[in-house]
XYZ file of C-alpha atoms in Angstrom:
185
model
C -28.345 7.032 -14.143
C -30.566 4.700 -13.731
C -30.320 3.884 -18.220
C -29.665 0.382 -19.172
C -26.415 1.514 -21.363
C -24.009 3.594 -21.318
C -25.091 4.950 -24.703
C -28.473 5.753 -23.168
C -27.118 7.810 -20.657
C -24.926 9.572 -23.410
C -28.429 10.551 -24.681
C -29.304 12.621 -21.989
C -26.588 15.110 -22.012
C -27.854 17.887 -24.782
C -24.384 17.339 -26.892
C -25.867 14.256 -28.147
C -29.017 15.820 -29.902
C -30.450 13.713 -32.763
C -29.215 10.033 -31.916
C -29.625 7.210 -33.353
C -31.367 4.762 -30.479
C -32.883 1.131 -31.317
C -35.901 2.907 -29.975
C -34.991 5.920 -33.022
C -34.125 3.968 -35.736
C -36.399 1.032 -36.664
C -36.223 -0.686 -39.720
C -34.236 -0.120 -42.537
C -32.901 3.070 -41.153
C -29.431 3.482 -43.377
C -28.637 0.392 -42.197
C -28.703 1.277 -38.609
C -31.676 -1.483 -36.838
C -30.987 -2.091 -33.349
C -28.529 0.432 -32.978
C -27.051 3.527 -31.239
C -24.961 5.390 -32.432
C -23.408 8.281 -30.945
C -24.417 12.272 -32.459
C -22.303 15.304 -30.854
C -23.789 18.170 -31.979
C -26.043 17.341 -34.619
C -23.154 17.018 -37.022
C -23.765 13.394 -38.014
C -22.943 9.995 -36.507
C -20.081 9.342 -39.354
C -18.835 12.521 -38.255
C -17.943 12.114 -34.226
C -15.011 9.571 -33.632
C -15.296 6.906 -31.098
C -11.591 6.143 -28.956
C -12.172 2.550 -27.465
C -8.961 3.290 -25.032
C -7.849 5.628 -27.175
C -8.084 3.609 -30.066
C -9.966 4.060 -32.941
C -12.975 2.091 -32.870
C -13.894 0.588 -36.272
C -17.568 1.519 -38.290
C -19.477 -1.039 -37.876
C -22.515 -0.013 -39.502
C -23.897 -0.255 -43.121
C -23.281 3.816 -42.637
C -19.493 3.720 -41.686
C -20.874 4.733 -38.182
C -20.006 3.006 -34.225
C -22.858 0.895 -32.704
C -22.116 1.514 -29.707
C -23.593 -1.694 -28.022
C -20.687 -3.394 -28.806
C -18.691 -2.202 -26.266
C -19.081 -3.510 -22.828
C -21.057 -1.605 -21.211
C -20.365 -2.589 -17.181
C -15.540 -2.681 -18.133
C -16.255 0.705 -19.086
C -15.234 2.853 -16.088
C -15.530 6.335 -17.531
C -16.234 8.309 -20.551
C -14.360 11.300 -22.571
C -16.472 13.334 -24.498
C -13.502 16.302 -26.342
C -15.763 18.686 -28.626
C -13.819 20.818 -29.327
C -10.650 20.990 -31.788
C -10.824 17.166 -31.669
C -10.699 17.915 -35.796
C -6.774 19.242 -35.518
C -6.008 16.540 -33.969
C -7.441 13.144 -35.486
C -8.799 14.668 -38.635
C -12.589 14.335 -40.404
C -13.649 11.525 -38.394
C -13.860 14.047 -35.106
C -15.761 16.856 -37.076
C -17.655 16.326 -34.258
C -15.524 15.895 -31.735
C -13.894 12.714 -29.819
C -15.389 10.300 -27.675
C -13.235 8.149 -25.624
C -14.716 5.022 -23.665
C -12.081 3.926 -20.817
C -11.415 0.572 -20.113
C -11.282 -0.876 -16.202
C -8.669 -2.629 -16.804
C -7.953 -3.066 -12.990
C -10.927 -4.449 -11.828
C -10.528 -7.376 -10.298
C -13.826 -9.958 -8.635
C -17.242 -10.364 -10.380
C -19.849 -7.942 -10.907
C -23.423 -8.599 -12.267
C -26.709 -6.477 -12.798
C -30.538 -8.012 -14.259
C -32.559 -4.896 -15.529
C -36.338 -4.826 -16.671
C -38.978 -3.528 -16.821
C -42.445 -2.891 -18.968
C -45.285 -0.435 -19.834
C -48.330 0.376 -18.273
C -49.876 -1.479 -20.881
C -48.193 -4.720 -20.422
C -46.589 -4.243 -23.844
C -42.835 -2.601 -24.582
C -40.806 -4.959 -22.370
C -37.699 -5.280 -21.807
C -34.349 -6.182 -19.699
C -30.982 -6.772 -19.398
C -28.432 -9.401 -17.875
C -24.714 -8.212 -17.263
C -21.898 -10.411 -16.085
C -18.212 -9.025 -15.465
C -14.846 -10.564 -14.502
C -11.587 -10.019 -14.146
C -8.528 -11.300 -12.588
C -4.785 -11.074 -12.387
C -2.410 -13.279 -13.780
C 1.289 -14.674 -13.769
C 2.413 -12.710 -10.325
C 0.382 -9.458 -11.511
C 2.189 -9.235 -14.983
C -0.994 -10.132 -17.441
C -4.881 -9.330 -16.674
C -7.624 -10.555 -17.746
C -11.478 -9.342 -18.342
C -13.933 -11.398 -19.106
C -18.286 -9.364 -19.875
C -21.502 -10.745 -21.334
C -24.578 -9.092 -21.508
C -28.042 -9.737 -22.901
C -30.300 -6.851 -23.609
C -33.833 -7.736 -25.168
C -36.529 -4.448 -25.993
C -39.769 -5.263 -27.444
C -41.811 -3.285 -29.735
C -44.841 -0.671 -28.509
C -47.730 -1.825 -29.823
C -49.167 1.999 -31.522
C -52.871 0.718 -31.985
C -53.668 -0.294 -29.023
C -53.419 3.772 -27.378
C -56.808 5.390 -27.468
C -54.975 8.439 -28.935
C -53.407 6.727 -32.075
C -57.782 5.433 -32.570
C -58.891 8.961 -33.188
C -58.681 8.933 -37.195
C -56.409 11.769 -37.898
C -53.885 11.706 -39.165
C -51.472 14.363 -40.964
C -51.149 14.006 -45.179
C -48.190 16.119 -46.755
C -49.394 17.899 -49.753
C -47.939 16.923 -53.350
C -48.712 20.113 -54.933
C -47.530 22.923 -52.515
C -44.843 24.788 -53.299
C -43.000 27.262 -50.704
C -44.707 30.540 -53.451
C -48.587 29.074 -54.483
C -49.734 29.646 -50.821
C -51.210 26.216 -51.443
C -51.155 24.717 -47.199
C -48.703 22.181 -46.482
C -51.283 19.921 -45.031
């Protein structure tokens, strides 16, 4: 898949419905601004256990979830997803399931990538630059892995769009209840 990061590729799978991404988190959304939180089976990101090479990844955000952006995309060889019966092994943290990011521990050499894009209106610019390196040392008894990347995604200006300039808005009717028959909007 031509996705900018692993989390965006995973969120294409139906089992990751309602996951929080930088474009859906907004500002001040429970301490998740700019983060990628995986949400297996729509049971909540805090019920999805994230592992890195089989070890638990500690929460990195205010709502006790793991930001997938912190994992080294360029050095992940595969992602294993378990949705059934994981809580029996890992406890209530894995109620929705487990996502295990497996590191490419045998990577040798240097690899890099550059990706970018912009909307047809010239806003919403995004780019990612990534560089990874790996080498053996001490006659093969040790292995060094390094990875660095930078991701940037600018906002899309909704006020410059025709669909946003029509002046129509839905406003919730505060007097409506389930039994009084008043319209919802």
